[in-house]
Coordinates of C-alpha atoms and ligand atoms in Angstrom, one line a residue:
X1 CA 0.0 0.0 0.0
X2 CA 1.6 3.3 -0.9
X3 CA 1.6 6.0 1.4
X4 CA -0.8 9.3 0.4
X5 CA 1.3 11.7 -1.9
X6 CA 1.6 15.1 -0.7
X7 CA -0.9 16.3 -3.6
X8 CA -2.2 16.0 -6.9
X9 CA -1.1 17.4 -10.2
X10 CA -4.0 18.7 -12.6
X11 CA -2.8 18.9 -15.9
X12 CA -4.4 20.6 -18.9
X13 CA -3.8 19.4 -22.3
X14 CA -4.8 22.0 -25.0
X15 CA -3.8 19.9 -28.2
X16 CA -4.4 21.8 -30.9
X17 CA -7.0 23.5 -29.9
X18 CA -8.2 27.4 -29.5
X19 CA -7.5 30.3 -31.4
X20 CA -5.7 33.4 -29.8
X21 CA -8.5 35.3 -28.7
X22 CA -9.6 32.1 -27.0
X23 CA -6.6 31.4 -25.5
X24 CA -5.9 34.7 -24.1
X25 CA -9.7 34.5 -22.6
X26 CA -8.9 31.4 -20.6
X27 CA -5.6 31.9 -19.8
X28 CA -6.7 34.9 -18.2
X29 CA -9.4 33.1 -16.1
X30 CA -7.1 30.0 -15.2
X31 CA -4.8 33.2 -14.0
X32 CA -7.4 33.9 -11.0
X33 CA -8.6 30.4 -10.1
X34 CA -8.1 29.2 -6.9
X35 CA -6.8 25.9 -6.4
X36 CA -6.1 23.6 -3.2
X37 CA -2.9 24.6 -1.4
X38 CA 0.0 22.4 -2.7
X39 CA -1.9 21.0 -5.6
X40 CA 0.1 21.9 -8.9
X41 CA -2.0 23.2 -11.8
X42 CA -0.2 23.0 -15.4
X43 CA -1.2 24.1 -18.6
X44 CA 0.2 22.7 -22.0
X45 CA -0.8 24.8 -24.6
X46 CA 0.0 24.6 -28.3
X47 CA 3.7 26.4 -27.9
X48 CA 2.6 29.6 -30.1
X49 CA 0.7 30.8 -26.8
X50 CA 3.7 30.5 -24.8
X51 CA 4.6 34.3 -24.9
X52 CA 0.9 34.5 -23.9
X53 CA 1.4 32.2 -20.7
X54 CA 4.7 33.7 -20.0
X55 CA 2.3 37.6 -20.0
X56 CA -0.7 36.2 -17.8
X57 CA 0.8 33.2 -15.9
X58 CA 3.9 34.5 -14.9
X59 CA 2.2 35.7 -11.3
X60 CA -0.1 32.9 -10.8
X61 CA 0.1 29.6 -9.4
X62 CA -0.3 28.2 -12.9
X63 CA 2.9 26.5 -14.5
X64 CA 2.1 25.8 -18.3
X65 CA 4.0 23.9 -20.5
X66 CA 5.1 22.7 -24.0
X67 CA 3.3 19.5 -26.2
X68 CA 6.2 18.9 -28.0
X69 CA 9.7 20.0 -28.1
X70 CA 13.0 18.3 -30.4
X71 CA 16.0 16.8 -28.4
X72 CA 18.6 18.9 -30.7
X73 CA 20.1 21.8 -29.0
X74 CA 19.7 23.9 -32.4
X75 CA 19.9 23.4 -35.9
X76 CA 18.9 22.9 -39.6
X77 CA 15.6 20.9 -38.1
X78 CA 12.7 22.6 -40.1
X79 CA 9.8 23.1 -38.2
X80 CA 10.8 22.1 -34.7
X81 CA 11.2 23.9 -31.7
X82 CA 14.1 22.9 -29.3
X83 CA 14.5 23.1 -25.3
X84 CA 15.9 26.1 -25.2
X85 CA 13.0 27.6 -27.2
X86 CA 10.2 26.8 -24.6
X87 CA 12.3 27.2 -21.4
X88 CA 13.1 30.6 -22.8
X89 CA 9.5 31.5 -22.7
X90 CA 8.8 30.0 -19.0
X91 CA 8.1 26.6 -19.8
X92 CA 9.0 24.2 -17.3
X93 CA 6.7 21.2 -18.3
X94 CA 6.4 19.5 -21.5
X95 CA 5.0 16.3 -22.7
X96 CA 6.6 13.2 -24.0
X97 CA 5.0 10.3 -25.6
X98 CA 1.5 11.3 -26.2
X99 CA -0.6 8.8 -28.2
X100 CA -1.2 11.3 -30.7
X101 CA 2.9 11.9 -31.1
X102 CA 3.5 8.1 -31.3
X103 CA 0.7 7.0 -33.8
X104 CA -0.1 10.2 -36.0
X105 CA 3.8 11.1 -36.0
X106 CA 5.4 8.2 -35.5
X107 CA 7.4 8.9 -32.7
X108 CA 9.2 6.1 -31.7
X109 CA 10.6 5.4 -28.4
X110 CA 14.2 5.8 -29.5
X111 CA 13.1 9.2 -30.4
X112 CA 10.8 9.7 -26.8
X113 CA 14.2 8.6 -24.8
X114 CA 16.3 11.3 -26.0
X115 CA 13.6 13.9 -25.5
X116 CA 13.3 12.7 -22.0
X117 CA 17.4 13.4 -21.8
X118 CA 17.9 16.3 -23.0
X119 CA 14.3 17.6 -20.6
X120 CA 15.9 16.6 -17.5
X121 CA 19.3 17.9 -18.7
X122 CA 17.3 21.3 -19.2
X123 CA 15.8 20.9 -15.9
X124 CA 12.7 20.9 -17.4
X125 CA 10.3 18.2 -16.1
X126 CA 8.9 15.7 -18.5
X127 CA 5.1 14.4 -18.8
X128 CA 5.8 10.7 -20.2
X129 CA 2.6 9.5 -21.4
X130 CA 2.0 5.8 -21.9
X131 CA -0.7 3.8 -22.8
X132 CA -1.8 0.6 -24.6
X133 CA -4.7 0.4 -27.5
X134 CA -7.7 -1.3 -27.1
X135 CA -6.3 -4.4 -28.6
X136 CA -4.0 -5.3 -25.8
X137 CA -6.8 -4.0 -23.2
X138 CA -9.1 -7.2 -24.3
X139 CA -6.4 -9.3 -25.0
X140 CA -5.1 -8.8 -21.5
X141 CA -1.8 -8.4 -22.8
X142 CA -1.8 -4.6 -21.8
X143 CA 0.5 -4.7 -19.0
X144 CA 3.3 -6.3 -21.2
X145 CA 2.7 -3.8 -23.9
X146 CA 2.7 -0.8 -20.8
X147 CA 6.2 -2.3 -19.6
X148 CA 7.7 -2.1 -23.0
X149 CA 7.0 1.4 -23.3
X150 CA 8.4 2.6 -20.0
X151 CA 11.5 0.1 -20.6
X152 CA 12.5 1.7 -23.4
X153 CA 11.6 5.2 -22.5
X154 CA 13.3 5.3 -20.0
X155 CA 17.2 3.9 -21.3
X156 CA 19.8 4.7 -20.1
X157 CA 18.2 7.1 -17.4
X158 CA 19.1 7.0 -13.6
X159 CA 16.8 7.1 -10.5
X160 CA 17.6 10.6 -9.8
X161 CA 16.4 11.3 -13.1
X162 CA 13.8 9.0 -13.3
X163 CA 11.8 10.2 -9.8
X164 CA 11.5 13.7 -11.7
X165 CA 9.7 12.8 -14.4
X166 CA 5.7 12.6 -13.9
X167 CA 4.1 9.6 -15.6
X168 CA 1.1 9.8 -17.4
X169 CA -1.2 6.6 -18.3
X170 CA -3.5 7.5 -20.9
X171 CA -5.0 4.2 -22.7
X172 CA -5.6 5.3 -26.5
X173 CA -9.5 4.0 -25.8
X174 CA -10.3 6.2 -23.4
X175 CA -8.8 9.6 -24.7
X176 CA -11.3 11.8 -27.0
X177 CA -14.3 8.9 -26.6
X178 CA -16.1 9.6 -23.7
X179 CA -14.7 6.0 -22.9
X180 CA -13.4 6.3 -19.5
X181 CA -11.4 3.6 -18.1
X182 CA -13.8 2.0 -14.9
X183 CA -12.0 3.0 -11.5
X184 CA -11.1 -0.4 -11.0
X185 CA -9.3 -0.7 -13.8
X186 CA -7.5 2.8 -12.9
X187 CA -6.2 1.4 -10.0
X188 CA -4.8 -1.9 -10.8
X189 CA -3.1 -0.3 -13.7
X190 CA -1.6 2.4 -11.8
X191 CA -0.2 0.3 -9.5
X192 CA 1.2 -2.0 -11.9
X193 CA 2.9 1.3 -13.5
X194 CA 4.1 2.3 -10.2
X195 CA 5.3 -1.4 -9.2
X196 CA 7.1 -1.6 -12.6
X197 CA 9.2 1.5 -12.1
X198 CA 10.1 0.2 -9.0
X199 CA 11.0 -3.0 -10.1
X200 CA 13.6 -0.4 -12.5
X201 CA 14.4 1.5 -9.7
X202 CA 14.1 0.4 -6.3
X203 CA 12.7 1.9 -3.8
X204 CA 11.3 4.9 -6.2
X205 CA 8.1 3.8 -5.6
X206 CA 6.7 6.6 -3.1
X207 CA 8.6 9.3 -4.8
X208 CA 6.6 8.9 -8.7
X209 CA 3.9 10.9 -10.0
X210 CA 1.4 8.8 -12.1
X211 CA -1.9 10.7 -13.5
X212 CA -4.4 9.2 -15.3
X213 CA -5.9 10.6 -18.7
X214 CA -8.7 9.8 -20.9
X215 CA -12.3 11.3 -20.8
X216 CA -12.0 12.9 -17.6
X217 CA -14.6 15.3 -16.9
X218 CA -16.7 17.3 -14.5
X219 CA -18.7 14.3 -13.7
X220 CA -16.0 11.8 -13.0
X221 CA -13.0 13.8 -11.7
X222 CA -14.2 12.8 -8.1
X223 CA -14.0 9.6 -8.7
X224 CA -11.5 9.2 -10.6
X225 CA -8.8 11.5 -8.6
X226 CA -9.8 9.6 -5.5
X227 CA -9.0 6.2 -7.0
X228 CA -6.4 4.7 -5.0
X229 CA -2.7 5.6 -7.0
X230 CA -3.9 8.1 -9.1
X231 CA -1.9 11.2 -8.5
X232 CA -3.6 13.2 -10.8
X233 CA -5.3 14.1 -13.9
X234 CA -3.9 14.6 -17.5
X235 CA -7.5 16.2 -19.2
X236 CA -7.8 16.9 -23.0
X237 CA -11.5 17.7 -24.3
X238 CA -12.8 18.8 -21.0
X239 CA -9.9 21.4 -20.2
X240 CA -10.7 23.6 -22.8
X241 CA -13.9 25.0 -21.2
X242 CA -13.4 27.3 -17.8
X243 CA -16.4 26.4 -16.1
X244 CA -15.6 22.6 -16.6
X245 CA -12.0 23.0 -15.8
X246 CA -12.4 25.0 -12.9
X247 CA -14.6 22.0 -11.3
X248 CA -11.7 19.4 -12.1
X249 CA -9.2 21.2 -10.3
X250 CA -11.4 21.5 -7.4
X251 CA -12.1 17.8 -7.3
X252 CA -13.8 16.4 -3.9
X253 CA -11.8 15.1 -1.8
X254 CA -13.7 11.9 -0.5
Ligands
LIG301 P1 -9.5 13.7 -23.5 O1 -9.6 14.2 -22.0 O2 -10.1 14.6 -24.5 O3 -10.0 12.3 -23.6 O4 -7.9 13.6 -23.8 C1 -7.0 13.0 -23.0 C2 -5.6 13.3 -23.4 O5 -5.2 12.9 -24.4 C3 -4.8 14.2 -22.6 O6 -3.5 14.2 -23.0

């Protein structure tokens, strides 16, 4: 049984989502919310608005973060934005490993492992999502395919490095279908996750973030935050309303 963590992390993610009056609008709202004393709030927002975030966040309790970022210090890399880039603009936080990144972009985890290096060489804290398809969820093969990802993720990196990353578990069924992944299911997951990394580093077990994502809402964020293991929330679809976000980061503590 692991001990209660300290808090919870409610993360945001935008996707590509919003346009820049819409963004400034929110932003400006999240700005003022309150939110539960040693919780952590972070926002990742498609990296054009970080100037914006840097403007209206740069008071507030609100860290914000990037959904993508390339391992190279600089270079001839078209298109990309590197480390430096976002960390220039505030970022502290940026996402690694997102479903959408892996299938739609074909990010493989050769790639994901040196964007987690060059992060924590940054001092900038990776998000590492994993999660399996539907597939390997009714095959029951899903904690196999869960252990692959973080194995290779995470090569070559050291406890020290690997207790600052936070780890996300977003199953590819639940995220974007209203599909949410039954409490029980949350759990036992989560603690596999969490048993796993310590089984690659001992003893880390206490010390790792895991949220959950996929389909979280208003009307299951108590539940779901509450499930044993679940440090927190990684929320697409349902983050890019105020009224809706603003209830998931004052979940009910039960
Ligand atoms: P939804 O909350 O829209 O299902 O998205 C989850 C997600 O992918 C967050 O990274």
């Amino acid at each position: 049984m692991v001990k209660k963590l300290r808090n919870k992390i409610l993360a945001a993610n935008w996707k590509m989502n919003l346009n820049r009056l819409e963004a400034f609008s929110l932003l400006q709202k999240i700005s003022n919310m309150t939110i539960r004393e040693n919780d952590k709030e972070i926002v990742f927002v498609p990296s054009v608005f970080l100037p914006m975030c840097e403007e209206v966040l740069t008071n507030s309790c609100v860290f914000y973060g990037a959904q993508n970022v390339y391992f190279e210090e600089k270079g001839a890399f078209t298109g990309e934005l590197s480390i430096t880039h976002i960390s220039d603009f505030g970022a502290r936080y940026a996402l690694v490993g997102h479903s959408e990144r892996r299938n739609i972009f074909g990010e493989n985890s050769e790639l994901l492992n040196k964007k987690l290096k060059g992060l924590l060489s940054h001092n900038i804290t990776p998000v590492l999502c994993i999660g399996e398809p539907l597939k390997e969820r009714e095959n029951k093969t899903y904690e196999a395919f869960l252990y692959k990802q973080l194995k290779e993720a995470m090569v070559g990196i050291c406890a020290e490095d690997a207790k600052k990353i936070i780890y996300a578990y977003e199953p590819i069924w639940a995220i974007g279908t209203g599909k949410t992944a039954r409490p029980g299911d949350i759990k036992t997951t989560l603690e596999f996750i969490r048993n796993t990394l310590n089984y690659m580093y001992e003893g880390i077990k206490e010390e790792v973030y895991i949220l959950y994502g996929g389909s979280v809402k208003k009307d299951n964020i108590d539940e779901i935050i509450n499930t044993n293991h679940c440090d927190g929330v990684l929320v697409g679809g349902a983050a890019l309303d105020f009224d809706s976000w603003n209830r998931i980061v004052n979940y009910e503590v039960k």
